[in-house]
Amino acid sequence: AVGNKNVPNMVGQISSVLADAGLNIANMINRNKGDYAYNLIDIDGSVPDDVISSIEKIDGVIFTRIINGKN
């Protein structure tokens, strides 16, 4: 999950980071309300810590959270 400011190209930046890491987006939901948005992104496989760090460095990202469906 990624919470962010609702600004142009946010989804594009996040998906580019994932694609550059060779990660496939199996499903994605983006919702927004006013100045804020969140993205639920289902990835095939696990997401390395350096990819999370890259997403967190995107200007406008407020938080990231890994939700493991195996718990």
PDB file of N, CA and C in Angstrom:
ATOM      1  N   ALA A   1       0.847  -1.176   0.000  1.00  0.00           N
ATOM      2  CA  ALA A   1       0.000   0.000   0.000  1.00  0.00           C
ATOM      3  C   ALA A   1       0.895   1.243   0.000  1.00  0.00           C
ATOM      4  N   VAL A   2       0.477   2.228  -0.725  1.00  0.00           N
ATOM      5  CA  VAL A   2       1.211   3.486  -0.784  1.00  0.00           C
ATOM      6  C   VAL A   2       0.212   4.617  -0.594  1.00  0.00           C
ATOM      7  N   GLY A   3       0.465   5.471   0.386  1.00  0.00           N
ATOM      8  CA  GLY A   3      -0.324   6.677   0.577  1.00  0.00           C
ATOM      9  C   GLY A   3       0.467   7.853   0.038  1.00  0.00           C
ATOM     10  N   ASN A   4      -0.206   8.742  -0.651  1.00  0.00           N
ATOM     11  CA  ASN A   4       0.519   9.838  -1.293  1.00  0.00           C
ATOM     12  C   ASN A   4      -0.366  11.059  -1.490  1.00  0.00           C
ATOM     13  N   LYS A   5       0.281  12.167  -1.819  1.00  0.00           N
ATOM     14  CA  LYS A   5      -0.446  13.353  -2.235  1.00  0.00           C
ATOM     15  C   LYS A   5      -1.074  13.053  -3.588  1.00  0.00           C
ATOM     16  N   ASN A   6      -2.235  13.610  -3.840  1.00  0.00           N
ATOM     17  CA  ASN A   6      -2.951  13.401  -5.089  1.00  0.00           C
ATOM     18  C   ASN A   6      -2.433  14.396  -6.132  1.00  0.00           C
ATOM     19  N   VAL A   7      -1.334  14.013  -6.777  1.00  0.00           N
ATOM     20  CA  VAL A   7      -0.690  14.869  -7.775  1.00  0.00           C
ATOM     21  C   VAL A   7      -0.481  14.078  -9.067  1.00  0.00           C
ATOM     22  N   PRO A   8      -0.376  14.777 -10.200  1.00  0.00           N
ATOM     23  CA  PRO A   8      -0.160  14.102 -11.473  1.00  0.00           C
ATOM     24  C   PRO A   8       1.115  13.258 -11.481  1.00  0.00           C
ATOM     25  N   ASN A   9       1.055  12.135 -12.172  1.00  0.00           N
ATOM     26  CA  ASN A   9       2.161  11.224 -12.431  1.00  0.00           C
ATOM     27  C   ASN A   9       2.627  10.424 -11.221  1.00  0.00           C
ATOM     28  N   MET A  10       1.901  10.434 -10.132  1.00  0.00           N
ATOM     29  CA  MET A  10       2.301   9.650  -8.963  1.00  0.00           C
ATOM     30  C   MET A  10       2.250   8.157  -9.275  1.00  0.00           C
ATOM     31  N   VAL A  11       1.147   7.692  -9.858  1.00  0.00           N
ATOM     32  CA  VAL A  11       1.014   6.277 -10.192  1.00  0.00           C
ATOM     33  C   VAL A  11       2.102   5.874 -11.189  1.00  0.00           C
ATOM     34  N   GLY A  12       2.383   6.740 -12.147  1.00  0.00           N
ATOM     35  CA  GLY A  12       3.430   6.459 -13.128  1.00  0.00           C
ATOM     36  C   GLY A  12       4.799   6.306 -12.491  1.00  0.00           C
ATOM     37  N   GLN A  13       5.104   7.171 -11.533  1.00  0.00           N
ATOM     38  CA  GLN A  13       6.404   7.086 -10.853  1.00  0.00           C
ATOM     39  C   GLN A  13       6.521   5.798 -10.036  1.00  0.00           C
ATOM     40  N   ILE A  14       5.459   5.453  -9.333  1.00  0.00           N
ATOM     41  CA  ILE A  14       5.483   4.232  -8.519  1.00  0.00           C
ATOM     42  C   ILE A  14       5.620   3.008  -9.414  1.00  0.00           C
ATOM     43  N   SER A  15       4.828   2.950 -10.469  1.00  0.00           N
ATOM     44  CA  SER A  15       4.895   1.777 -11.353  1.00  0.00           C
ATOM     45  C   SER A  15       6.232   1.702 -12.079  1.00  0.00           C
ATOM     46  N   SER A  16       6.852   2.827 -12.381  1.00  0.00           N
ATOM     47  CA  SER A  16       8.178   2.814 -13.009  1.00  0.00           C
ATOM     48  C   SER A  16       9.232   2.221 -12.085  1.00  0.00           C
ATOM     49  N   VAL A  17       9.177   2.561 -10.798  1.00  0.00           N
ATOM     50  CA  VAL A  17      10.123   1.988  -9.834  1.00  0.00           C
ATOM     51  C   VAL A  17       9.960   0.470  -9.795  1.00  0.00           C
ATOM     52  N   LEU A  18       8.716   0.013  -9.755  1.00  0.00           N
ATOM     53  CA  LEU A  18       8.464  -1.429  -9.718  1.00  0.00           C
ATOM     54  C   LEU A  18       8.929  -2.106 -11.004  1.00  0.00           C
ATOM     55  N   ALA A  19       8.642  -1.499 -12.149  1.00  0.00           N
ATOM     56  CA  ALA A  19       9.053  -2.070 -13.433  1.00  0.00           C
ATOM     57  C   ALA A  19      10.575  -2.111 -13.565  1.00  0.00           C
ATOM     58  N   ASP A  20      11.244  -1.054 -13.126  1.00  0.00           N
ATOM     59  CA  ASP A  20      12.709  -1.017 -13.195  1.00  0.00           C
ATOM     60  C   ASP A  20      13.340  -2.119 -12.352  1.00  0.00           C
ATOM     61  N   ALA A  21      12.620  -2.559 -11.305  1.00  0.00           N
ATOM     62  CA  ALA A  21      13.110  -3.641 -10.444  1.00  0.00           C
ATOM     63  C   ALA A  21      12.697  -5.008 -10.988  1.00  0.00           C
ATOM     64  N   GLY A  22      11.999  -5.030 -12.117  1.00  0.00           N
ATOM     65  CA  GLY A  22      11.573  -6.289 -12.721  1.00  0.00           C
ATOM     66  C   GLY A  22      10.375  -6.916 -12.025  1.00  0.00           C
ATOM     67  N   LEU A  23       9.598  -6.099 -11.299  1.00  0.00           N
ATOM     68  CA  LEU A  23       8.435  -6.603 -10.580  1.00  0.00           C
ATOM     69  C   LEU A  23       7.170  -6.399 -11.403  1.00  0.00           C
ATOM     70  N   ASN A  24       6.333  -7.412 -11.455  1.00  0.00           N
ATOM     71  CA  ASN A  24       5.093  -7.342 -12.206  1.00  0.00           C
ATOM     72  C   ASN A  24       3.945  -6.926 -11.288  1.00  0.00           C
ATOM     73  N   ILE A  25       3.151  -5.971 -11.744  1.00  0.00           N
ATOM     74  CA  ILE A  25       1.950  -5.567 -11.018  1.00  0.00           C
ATOM     75  C   ILE A  25       0.820  -6.479 -11.477  1.00  0.00           C
ATOM     76  N   ALA A  26       0.348  -7.346 -10.558  1.00  0.00           N
ATOM     77  CA  ALA A  26      -0.730  -8.269 -10.883  1.00  0.00           C
ATOM     78  C   ALA A  26      -2.087  -7.570 -10.823  1.00  0.00           C
ATOM     79  N   ASN A  27      -2.217  -6.603  -9.911  1.00  0.00           N
ATOM     80  CA  ASN A  27      -3.463  -5.856  -9.756  1.00  0.00           C
ATOM     81  C   ASN A  27      -3.153  -4.552  -9.039  1.00  0.00           C
ATOM     82  N   MET A  28      -3.933  -3.524  -9.316  1.00  0.00           N
ATOM     83  CA  MET A  28      -3.682  -2.235  -8.681  1.00  0.00           C
ATOM     84  C   MET A  28      -4.995  -1.474  -8.537  1.00  0.00           C
ATOM     85  N   ILE A  29      -5.185  -0.891  -7.351  1.00  0.00           N
ATOM     86  CA  ILE A  29      -6.341  -0.046  -7.092  1.00  0.00           C
ATOM     87  C   ILE A  29      -5.822   1.318  -6.652  1.00  0.00           C
ATOM     88  N   ASN A  30      -6.340   2.369  -7.261  1.00  0.00           N
ATOM     89  CA  ASN A  30      -5.977   3.741  -6.888  1.00  0.00           C
ATOM     90  C   ASN A  30      -7.254   4.486  -6.536  1.00  0.00           C
ATOM     91  N   ARG A  31      -7.256   5.063  -5.352  1.00  0.00           N
ATOM     92  CA  ARG A  31      -8.400   5.859  -4.918  1.00  0.00           C
ATOM     93  C   ARG A  31      -7.891   7.187  -4.375  1.00  0.00           C
ATOM     94  N   ASN A  32      -8.675   8.234  -4.555  1.00  0.00           N
ATOM     95  CA  ASN A  32      -8.271   9.534  -4.026  1.00  0.00           C
ATOM     96  C   ASN A  32      -9.466  10.277  -3.471  1.00  0.00           C
ATOM     97  N   LYS A  33      -9.143  11.205  -2.591  1.00  0.00           N
ATOM     98  CA  LYS A  33     -10.144  12.105  -2.039  1.00  0.00           C
ATOM     99  C   LYS A  33      -9.432  13.408  -1.740  1.00  0.00           C
ATOM    100  N   GLY A  34      -9.780  14.420  -2.478  1.00  0.00           N
ATOM    101  CA  GLY A  34      -9.162  15.719  -2.266  1.00  0.00           C
ATOM    102  C   GLY A  34      -7.675  15.693  -2.560  1.00  0.00           C
ATOM    103  N   ASP A  35      -6.884  16.084  -1.580  1.00  0.00           N
ATOM    104  CA  ASP A  35      -5.442  16.217  -1.768  1.00  0.00           C
ATOM    105  C   ASP A  35      -4.657  14.923  -1.579  1.00  0.00           C
ATOM    106  N   TYR A  36      -5.343  13.826  -1.191  1.00  0.00           N
ATOM    107  CA  TYR A  36      -4.630  12.594  -0.860  1.00  0.00           C
ATOM    108  C   TYR A  36      -5.173  11.402  -1.632  1.00  0.00           C
ATOM    109  N   ALA A  37      -4.316  10.388  -1.785  1.00  0.00           N
ATOM    110  CA  ALA A  37      -4.695   9.172  -2.497  1.00  0.00           C
ATOM    111  C   ALA A  37      -3.982   7.987  -1.870  1.00  0.00           C
ATOM    112  N   TYR A  38      -4.490   6.796  -2.179  1.00  0.00           N
ATOM    113  CA  TYR A  38      -3.779   5.593  -1.785  1.00  0.00           C
ATOM    114  C   TYR A  38      -3.835   4.597  -2.928  1.00  0.00           C
ATOM    115  N   ASN A  39      -2.836   3.742  -2.949  1.00  0.00           N
ATOM    116  CA  ASN A  39      -2.705   2.724  -3.979  1.00  0.00           C
ATOM    117  C   ASN A  39      -2.504   1.378  -3.307  1.00  0.00           C
ATOM    118  N   LEU A  40      -3.329   0.409  -3.667  1.00  0.00           N
ATOM    119  CA  LEU A  40      -3.117  -0.967  -3.241  1.00  0.00           C
ATOM    120  C   LEU A  40      -2.558  -1.696  -4.455  1.00  0.00           C
ATOM    121  N   ILE A  41      -1.342  -2.194  -4.317  1.00  0.00           N
ATOM    122  CA  ILE A  41      -0.634  -2.773  -5.449  1.00  0.00           C
ATOM    123  C   ILE A  41      -0.299  -4.216  -5.128  1.00  0.00           C
ATOM    124  N   ASP A  42      -0.824  -5.136  -5.926  1.00  0.00           N
ATOM    125  CA  ASP A  42      -0.566  -6.560  -5.762  1.00  0.00           C
ATOM    126  C   ASP A  42       0.594  -6.919  -6.695  1.00  0.00           C
ATOM    127  N   ILE A  43       1.697  -7.360  -6.087  1.00  0.00           N
ATOM    128  CA  ILE A  43       2.919  -7.674  -6.832  1.00  0.00           C
ATOM    129  C   ILE A  43       3.105  -9.184  -6.913  1.00  0.00           C
ATOM    130  N   ASP A  44       3.524  -9.684  -8.069  1.00  0.00           N
ATOM    131  CA  ASP A  44       3.922 -11.083  -8.182  1.00  0.00           C
ATOM    132  C   ASP A  44       5.285 -11.236  -7.514  1.00  0.00           C
ATOM    133  N   GLY A  45       5.347 -11.949  -6.391  1.00  0.00           N
ATOM    134  CA  GLY A  45       6.609 -12.125  -5.664  1.00  0.00           C
ATOM    135  C   GLY A  45       6.729 -11.129  -4.533  1.00  0.00           C
ATOM    136  N   SER A  46       7.915 -11.088  -3.949  1.00  0.00           N
ATOM    137  CA  SER A  46       8.155 -10.173  -2.833  1.00  0.00           C
ATOM    138  C   SER A  46       8.856  -8.906  -3.329  1.00  0.00           C
ATOM    139  N   VAL A  47       8.745  -7.851  -2.523  1.00  0.00           N
ATOM    140  CA  VAL A  47       9.313  -6.554  -2.888  1.00  0.00           C
ATOM    141  C   VAL A  47      10.558  -6.302  -2.032  1.00  0.00           C
ATOM    142  N   PRO A  48      11.724  -6.177  -2.659  1.00  0.00           N
ATOM    143  CA  PRO A  48      12.961  -5.924  -1.909  1.00  0.00           C
ATOM    144  C   PRO A  48      12.928  -4.572  -1.188  1.00  0.00           C
ATOM    145  N   ASP A  49      13.666  -4.493  -0.088  1.00  0.00           N
ATOM    146  CA  ASP A  49      13.721  -3.269   0.719  1.00  0.00           C
ATOM    147  C   ASP A  49      14.184  -2.055  -0.078  1.00  0.00           C
ATOM    148  N   ASP A  50      15.124  -2.253  -1.023  1.00  0.00           N
ATOM    149  CA  ASP A  50      15.617  -1.104  -1.784  1.00  0.00           C
ATOM    150  C   ASP A  50      14.541  -0.530  -2.704  1.00  0.00           C
ATOM    151  N   VAL A  51      13.604  -1.365  -3.137  1.00  0.00           N
ATOM    152  CA  VAL A  51      12.495  -0.877  -3.964  1.00  0.00           C
ATOM    153  C   VAL A  51      11.552  -0.039  -3.112  1.00  0.00           C
ATOM    154  N   ILE A  52      11.287  -0.515  -1.893  1.00  0.00           N
ATOM    155  CA  ILE A  52      10.448   0.255  -0.968  1.00  0.00           C
ATOM    156  C   ILE A  52      11.095   1.610  -0.690  1.00  0.00           C
ATOM    157  N   SER A  53      12.402   1.609  -0.460  1.00  0.00           N
ATOM    158  CA  SER A  53      13.123   2.864  -0.216  1.00  0.00           C
ATOM    159  C   SER A  53      13.003   3.817  -1.396  1.00  0.00           C
ATOM    160  N   SER A  54      13.094   3.278  -2.610  1.00  0.00           N
ATOM    161  CA  SER A  54      12.970   4.120  -3.807  1.00  0.00           C
ATOM    162  C   SER A  54      11.584   4.737  -3.905  1.00  0.00           C
ATOM    163  N   ILE A  55      10.554   3.964  -3.584  1.00  0.00           N
ATOM    164  CA  ILE A  55       9.194   4.497  -3.620  1.00  0.00           C
ATOM    165  C   ILE A  55       9.022   5.572  -2.553  1.00  0.00           C
ATOM    166  N   GLU A  56       9.565   5.328  -1.362  1.00  0.00           N
ATOM    167  CA  GLU A  56       9.442   6.305  -0.274  1.00  0.00           C
ATOM    168  C   GLU A  56      10.146   7.625  -0.591  1.00  0.00           C
ATOM    169  N   LYS A  57      11.126   7.594  -1.489  1.00  0.00           N
ATOM    170  CA  LYS A  57      11.868   8.812  -1.865  1.00  0.00           C
ATOM    171  C   LYS A  57      11.142   9.656  -2.907  1.00  0.00           C
ATOM    172  N   ILE A  58      10.073   9.116  -3.494  1.00  0.00           N
ATOM    173  CA  ILE A  58       9.312   9.884  -4.481  1.00  0.00           C
ATOM    174  C   ILE A  58       8.635  11.053  -3.766  1.00  0.00           C
ATOM    175  N   ASP A  59       8.820  12.247  -4.303  1.00  0.00           N
ATOM    176  CA  ASP A  59       8.211  13.442  -3.715  1.00  0.00           C
ATOM    177  C   ASP A  59       6.695  13.295  -3.713  1.00  0.00           C
ATOM    178  N   GLY A  60       6.096  13.396  -2.543  1.00  0.00           N
ATOM    179  CA  GLY A  60       4.658  13.282  -2.411  1.00  0.00           C
ATOM    180  C   GLY A  60       4.202  11.977  -1.794  1.00  0.00           C
ATOM    181  N   VAL A  61       5.098  10.986  -1.687  1.00  0.00           N
ATOM    182  CA  VAL A  61       4.732   9.739  -1.010  1.00  0.00           C
ATOM    183  C   VAL A  61       4.743   9.999   0.491  1.00  0.00           C
ATOM    184  N   ILE A  62       3.666   9.608   1.155  1.00  0.00           N
ATOM    185  CA  ILE A  62       3.512   9.840   2.585  1.00  0.00           C
ATOM    186  C   ILE A  62       3.886   8.598   3.385  1.00  0.00           C
ATOM    187  N   PHE A  63       3.451   7.420   2.906  1.00  0.00           N
ATOM    188  CA  PHE A  63       3.802   6.180   3.596  1.00  0.00           C
ATOM    189  C   PHE A  63       3.764   5.006   2.638  1.00  0.00           C
ATOM    190  N   THR A  64       4.449   3.940   3.018  1.00  0.00           N
ATOM    191  CA  THR A  64       4.353   2.655   2.333  1.00  0.00           C
ATOM    192  C   THR A  64       4.105   1.593   3.390  1.00  0.00           C
ATOM    193  N   ARG A  65       3.428   0.549   3.006  1.00  0.00           N
ATOM    194  CA  ARG A  65       3.205  -0.564   3.920  1.00  0.00           C
ATOM    195  C   ARG A  65       3.124  -1.853   3.112  1.00  0.00           C
ATOM    196  N   ILE A  66       3.888  -2.853   3.534  1.00  0.00           N
ATOM    197  CA  ILE A  66       3.834  -4.163   2.921  1.00  0.00           C
ATOM    198  C   ILE A  66       2.743  -4.953   3.635  1.00  0.00           C
ATOM    199  N   ILE A  67       1.826  -5.489   2.867  1.00  0.00           N
ATOM    200  CA  ILE A  67       0.784  -6.352   3.416  1.00  0.00           C
ATOM    201  C   ILE A  67       1.014  -7.730   2.830  1.00  0.00           C
ATOM    202  N   ASN A  68       1.399  -8.660   3.684  1.00  0.00           N
ATOM    203  CA  ASN A  68       1.708 -10.007   3.231  1.00  0.00           C
ATOM    204  C   ASN A  68       0.455 -10.867   3.354  1.00  0.00           C
ATOM    205  N   GLY A  69      -0.036 -11.353   2.250  1.00  0.00           N
ATOM    206  CA  GLY A  69      -1.251 -12.152   2.249  1.00  0.00           C
ATOM    207  C   GLY A  69      -1.104 -13.506   2.896  1.00  0.00           C
ATOM    208  N   LYS A  70       0.100 -13.887   3.273  1.00  0.00           N
ATOM    209  CA  LYS A  70       0.313 -15.203   3.880  1.00  0.00           C
ATOM    210  C   LYS A  70       0.111 -15.174   5.388  1.00  0.00           C
ATOM    211  N   ASN A  71      -0.075 -14.002   5.967  1.00  0.00           N
ATOM    212  CA  ASN A  71      -0.274 -13.920   7.419  1.00  0.00           C
ATOM    213  C   ASN A  71      -1.685 -14.276   7.807  1.00  0.00           C
TER     214      ASN A  71
END
